[in-house]
Amino acid sequence: MLNFLKVLKGVVSYFSSKVQTSKKFRKRLLLPFSSLIVCYLVLVGVSGKTFAIDFPAGPISNNNKAKEECPKVCRNHHYHWHGQWKTTVPGRESVCGCGWALDKKGAKFNPLNKAEQSKFDKFQNAIANKGLSAKDAADEIGDSNYKKLQGNQYQIRLSKNNRVTFLVEDDTHTVKLKIVGGHT
């Protein structure tokens, strides 16, 4: 897949630097094509295991402006903003990185040992900070036995005795914790 991306990048580079191109051609074909490649790289995780979907946000000049605009942009697409943004066309266009959110309100927390707490922290941080889905966060922590219980309720294993039970709300891209620790 990376070879395919190298070829695509080469095509864009060729047309933008070697061939005499008009502004109209660059604006209508090359810039959107380049943006698609960048979005693809972000989505497949070439830059690590962070998941983000970039949504256009108009021009953003600094972090303060991003803090105002990006939460609204992500919310409009039923995602959550995790602090990521970048300028794609200086002075004209920026994008906000949006992903999954973690909701701990109302969750029941039982005592965990150090190893269980470490595993749980890795799981919750993968969602809250990296924007990963519950399934991808579970895959990231390793042997978690991710499974569907009923409806939109899921569970992962922290140890032989302790589990994390949560809801996966696909419409709002939110993982809602129900019970941490214990065995359901």
mmCIF file of C-alpha atoms in Angstrom:
data_model
loop_
_atom_site.group_PDB
_atom_site.id
_atom_site.type_symbol
_atom_site.label_atom_id
_atom_site.label_comp_id
_atom_site.label_asym_id
_atom_site.label_seq_id
_atom_site.Cartn_x
_atom_site.Cartn_y
_atom_site.Cartn_z
ATOM 1 C CA MET A 1 0.000 0.000 0.000
ATOM 2 C CA LEU A 2 2.867 2.370 0.759
ATOM 3 C CA ASN A 3 4.256 1.803 -2.758
ATOM 4 C CA PHE A 4 0.886 2.884 -4.150
ATOM 5 C CA LEU A 5 1.065 6.066 -2.073
ATOM 6 C CA LYS A 6 4.599 6.761 -3.308
ATOM 7 C CA VAL A 7 3.368 6.490 -6.884
ATOM 8 C CA LEU A 8 0.473 8.861 -6.169
ATOM 9 C CA LYS A 9 2.798 11.321 -4.495
ATOM 10 C CA GLY A 10 5.115 11.095 -7.499
ATOM 11 C CA VAL A 11 2.267 11.876 -9.888
ATOM 12 C CA VAL A 12 1.311 14.950 -7.870
ATOM 13 C CA SER A 13 4.938 16.087 -7.680
ATOM 14 C CA TYR A 14 5.414 15.561 -11.413
ATOM 15 C CA PHE A 15 2.405 17.628 -12.406
ATOM 16 C CA SER A 16 3.064 20.379 -9.894
ATOM 17 C CA SER A 17 6.781 20.856 -10.552
ATOM 18 C CA LYS A 18 7.760 19.442 -13.960
ATOM 19 C CA VAL A 19 4.771 20.366 -16.063
ATOM 20 C CA GLN A 20 3.641 23.920 -16.676
ATOM 21 C CA THR A 21 0.289 23.931 -14.882
ATOM 22 C CA SER A 22 -2.307 26.636 -14.657
ATOM 23 C CA LYS A 23 -3.616 27.938 -11.346
ATOM 24 C CA LYS A 24 -7.026 26.578 -12.258
ATOM 25 C CA PHE A 25 -5.582 23.059 -12.818
ATOM 26 C CA ARG A 26 -3.661 23.146 -9.524
ATOM 27 C CA LYS A 27 -6.682 24.435 -7.616
ATOM 28 C CA ARG A 28 -9.208 22.003 -9.084
ATOM 29 C CA LEU A 29 -7.146 18.828 -9.319
ATOM 30 C CA LEU A 30 -3.787 18.850 -7.595
ATOM 31 C CA LEU A 31 -4.739 20.437 -4.259
ATOM 32 C CA PRO A 32 -7.798 18.214 -3.681
ATOM 33 C CA PHE A 33 -5.820 15.155 -4.848
ATOM 34 C CA SER A 34 -2.987 16.002 -2.448
ATOM 35 C CA SER A 35 -5.513 16.483 0.357
ATOM 36 C CA LEU A 36 -6.964 13.041 -0.317
ATOM 37 C CA ILE A 37 -3.519 11.492 0.001
ATOM 38 C CA VAL A 38 -2.900 13.306 3.292
ATOM 39 C CA CYS A 39 -6.323 12.245 4.637
ATOM 40 C CA TYR A 40 -5.627 8.651 3.615
ATOM 41 C CA LEU A 41 -2.285 8.672 5.434
ATOM 42 C CA VAL A 42 -3.956 9.988 8.582
ATOM 43 C CA LEU A 43 -6.762 7.429 8.400
ATOM 44 C CA VAL A 44 -4.527 4.390 7.900
ATOM 45 C CA GLY A 45 -2.300 5.449 10.732
ATOM 46 C CA VAL A 46 0.996 5.895 8.904
ATOM 47 C CA SER A 47 1.875 8.456 11.590
ATOM 48 C CA GLY A 48 1.294 5.947 14.402
ATOM 49 C CA LYS A 49 -1.839 4.547 15.997
ATOM 50 C CA THR A 50 -3.637 7.877 16.257
ATOM 51 C CA PHE A 51 -6.984 7.899 14.537
ATOM 52 C CA ALA A 52 -8.276 11.161 13.190
ATOM 53 C CA ILE A 53 -10.495 12.222 10.382
ATOM 54 C CA ASP A 54 -9.620 15.640 9.022
ATOM 55 C CA PHE A 55 -12.578 17.905 8.365
ATOM 56 C CA PRO A 56 -12.240 21.302 6.612
ATOM 57 C CA ALA A 57 -12.492 24.253 8.987
ATOM 58 C CA GLY A 58 -11.740 27.345 6.909
ATOM 59 C CA PRO A 59 -8.648 29.366 7.759
ATOM 60 C CA ILE A 60 -7.264 28.846 11.269
ATOM 61 C CA SER A 61 -4.387 31.124 12.159
ATOM 62 C CA ASN A 62 -3.350 29.848 15.615
ATOM 63 C CA ASN A 63 -4.119 27.458 18.485
ATOM 64 C CA ASN A 64 -6.596 29.835 20.139
ATOM 65 C CA LYS A 65 -8.640 30.031 16.934
ATOM 66 C CA ALA A 66 -8.439 26.225 16.613
ATOM 67 C CA LYS A 67 -9.787 25.851 20.169
ATOM 68 C CA GLU A 68 -12.808 27.939 19.131
ATOM 69 C CA GLU A 69 -13.472 26.380 15.723
ATOM 70 C CA CYS A 70 -12.417 22.723 15.851
ATOM 71 C CA PRO A 71 -14.804 21.508 18.583
ATOM 72 C CA LYS A 72 -17.711 22.901 16.512
ATOM 73 C CA VAL A 73 -16.401 21.374 13.273
ATOM 74 C CA CYS A 74 -15.966 17.934 14.854
ATOM 75 C CA ARG A 75 -19.329 18.121 16.648
ATOM 76 C CA ASN A 76 -21.023 18.903 13.309
ATOM 77 C CA HIS A 77 -19.742 15.528 12.071
ATOM 78 C CA HIS A 78 -20.621 13.693 15.334
ATOM 79 C CA TYR A 79 -16.983 13.318 16.391
ATOM 80 C CA HIS A 80 -14.857 14.924 19.085
ATOM 81 C CA TRP A 81 -11.839 17.166 18.729
ATOM 82 C CA HIS A 82 -8.612 15.850 20.256
ATOM 83 C CA GLY A 83 -6.479 18.973 19.820
ATOM 84 C CA GLN A 84 -5.164 18.174 16.336
ATOM 85 C CA TRP A 85 -5.332 20.699 13.504
ATOM 86 C CA LYS A 86 -3.195 21.859 10.611
ATOM 87 C CA THR A 87 -3.169 24.386 7.814
ATOM 88 C CA THR A 88 -3.509 22.830 4.373
ATOM 89 C CA VAL A 89 -3.600 26.021 2.268
ATOM 90 C CA PRO A 90 -1.906 28.938 4.077
ATOM 91 C CA GLY A 91 -4.358 31.746 4.822
ATOM 92 C CA ARG A 92 -7.234 29.858 3.161
ATOM 93 C CA GLU A 93 -7.876 26.396 4.558
ATOM 94 C CA SER A 94 -7.190 24.361 7.684
ATOM 95 C CA VAL A 95 -8.479 21.013 8.902
ATOM 96 C CA CYS A 96 -9.405 19.725 12.364
ATOM 97 C CA GLY A 97 -8.563 16.159 13.425
ATOM 98 C CA CYS A 98 -11.612 14.478 14.918
ATOM 99 C CA GLY A 99 -12.021 11.062 16.558
ATOM 100 C CA TRP A 100 -13.792 8.984 19.217
ATOM 101 C CA ALA A 101 -14.490 10.274 22.746
ATOM 102 C CA LEU A 102 -14.613 8.607 26.160
ATOM 103 C CA ASP A 103 -17.473 9.298 28.587
ATOM 104 C CA LYS A 104 -16.842 8.284 32.216
ATOM 105 C CA LYS A 105 -19.887 10.017 33.734
ATOM 106 C CA GLY A 106 -21.898 7.617 35.870
ATOM 107 C CA ALA A 107 -19.380 4.782 35.602
ATOM 108 C CA LYS A 108 -18.788 2.496 38.580
ATOM 109 C CA PHE A 109 -15.076 2.083 39.430
ATOM 110 C CA ASN A 110 -13.949 -0.942 41.457
ATOM 111 C CA PRO A 111 -10.408 -1.364 42.846
ATOM 112 C CA LEU A 112 -7.776 -2.592 40.360
ATOM 113 C CA ASN A 113 -4.270 -3.882 40.967
ATOM 114 C CA LYS A 114 -1.301 -2.150 39.336
ATOM 115 C CA ALA A 115 -1.220 -4.346 36.209
ATOM 116 C CA GLU A 116 -4.993 -4.046 35.695
ATOM 117 C CA GLN A 117 -4.881 -0.276 36.191
ATOM 118 C CA SER A 118 -2.053 0.003 33.673
ATOM 119 C CA LYS A 119 -4.044 -1.969 31.095
ATOM 120 C CA PHE A 120 -7.173 0.108 31.755
ATOM 121 C CA ASP A 121 -5.199 3.363 31.487
ATOM 122 C CA LYS A 122 -3.789 2.301 28.124
ATOM 123 C CA PHE A 123 -7.310 1.449 26.912
ATOM 124 C CA GLN A 124 -8.943 4.684 28.068
ATOM 125 C CA ASN A 125 -6.062 6.884 26.851
ATOM 126 C CA ALA A 126 -6.188 5.272 23.400
ATOM 127 C CA ILE A 127 -9.792 6.458 23.117
ATOM 128 C CA ALA A 128 -9.651 9.785 24.957
ATOM 129 C CA ASN A 129 -6.274 11.012 23.671
ATOM 130 C CA LYS A 130 -5.734 9.184 20.400
ATOM 131 C CA GLY A 131 -9.344 9.088 19.195
ATOM 132 C CA LEU A 132 -9.344 5.309 18.625
ATOM 133 C CA SER A 133 -12.537 3.262 18.611
ATOM 134 C CA ALA A 134 -13.096 0.842 21.510
ATOM 135 C CA LYS A 135 -12.141 -2.099 19.289
ATOM 136 C CA ASP A 136 -8.881 -0.473 18.164
ATOM 137 C CA ALA A 137 -8.096 0.585 21.745
ATOM 138 C CA ALA A 138 -8.681 -3.003 22.897
ATOM 139 C CA ASP A 139 -6.401 -4.294 20.133
ATOM 140 C CA GLU A 140 -3.732 -1.845 21.262
ATOM 141 C CA ILE A 141 -3.642 -3.229 24.814
ATOM 142 C CA GLY A 142 -3.242 -6.796 23.620
ATOM 143 C CA ASP A 143 -4.993 -9.862 25.016
ATOM 144 C CA SER A 144 -8.229 -8.154 26.085
ATOM 145 C CA ASN A 145 -10.894 -10.566 24.770
ATOM 146 C CA TYR A 146 -12.990 -7.736 23.279
ATOM 147 C CA LYS A 147 -16.541 -9.006 22.976
ATOM 148 C CA LYS A 148 -20.081 -7.862 22.411
ATOM 149 C CA LEU A 149 -22.469 -8.641 25.266
ATOM 150 C CA GLN A 150 -25.879 -7.421 24.063
ATOM 151 C CA GLY A 151 -27.127 -4.443 22.069
ATOM 152 C CA ASN A 152 -24.374 -1.838 22.060
ATOM 153 C CA GLN A 153 -22.779 -3.156 25.278
ATOM 154 C CA TYR A 154 -19.220 -4.521 25.095
ATOM 155 C CA GLN A 155 -16.536 -5.770 27.442
ATOM 156 C CA ILE A 156 -12.782 -6.203 27.649
ATOM 157 C CA ARG A 157 -10.764 -8.308 30.067
ATOM 158 C CA LEU A 158 -8.153 -6.660 32.300
ATOM 159 C CA SER A 159 -7.318 -9.910 34.120
ATOM 160 C CA LYS A 160 -8.858 -13.237 35.080
ATOM 161 C CA ASN A 161 -11.066 -11.440 37.620
ATOM 162 C CA ASN A 162 -11.638 -7.912 36.297
ATOM 163 C CA ARG A 163 -13.386 -6.553 33.229
ATOM 164 C CA VAL A 164 -14.396 -3.197 31.760
ATOM 165 C CA THR A 165 -17.986 -2.964 30.537
ATOM 166 C CA PHE A 166 -18.966 -0.100 28.236
ATOM 167 C CA LEU A 167 -21.403 1.105 25.593
ATOM 168 C CA VAL A 168 -20.306 1.906 22.042
ATOM 169 C CA GLU A 169 -22.422 4.752 20.691
ATOM 170 C CA ASP A 170 -21.696 4.733 16.963
ATOM 171 C CA ASP A 171 -23.924 7.705 16.172
ATOM 172 C CA THR A 172 -21.914 10.041 18.427
ATOM 173 C CA HIS A 173 -18.575 8.161 18.231
ATOM 174 C CA THR A 174 -18.497 7.865 22.017
ATOM 175 C CA VAL A 175 -17.409 5.012 24.288
ATOM 176 C CA LYS A 176 -19.398 5.260 27.534
ATOM 177 C CA LEU A 177 -17.886 3.427 30.504
ATOM 178 C CA LYS A 178 -20.353 1.538 32.720
ATOM 179 C CA ILE A 179 -18.300 -0.662 35.077
ATOM 180 C CA VAL A 180 -14.523 -0.777 35.572
ATOM 181 C CA GLY A 181 -13.363 -3.793 37.576
ATOM 182 C CA GLY A 182 -15.391 -6.724 38.754
ATOM 183 C CA HIS A 183 -16.677 -9.571 36.627
ATOM 184 C CA THR A 184 -20.010 -9.236 34.808
#
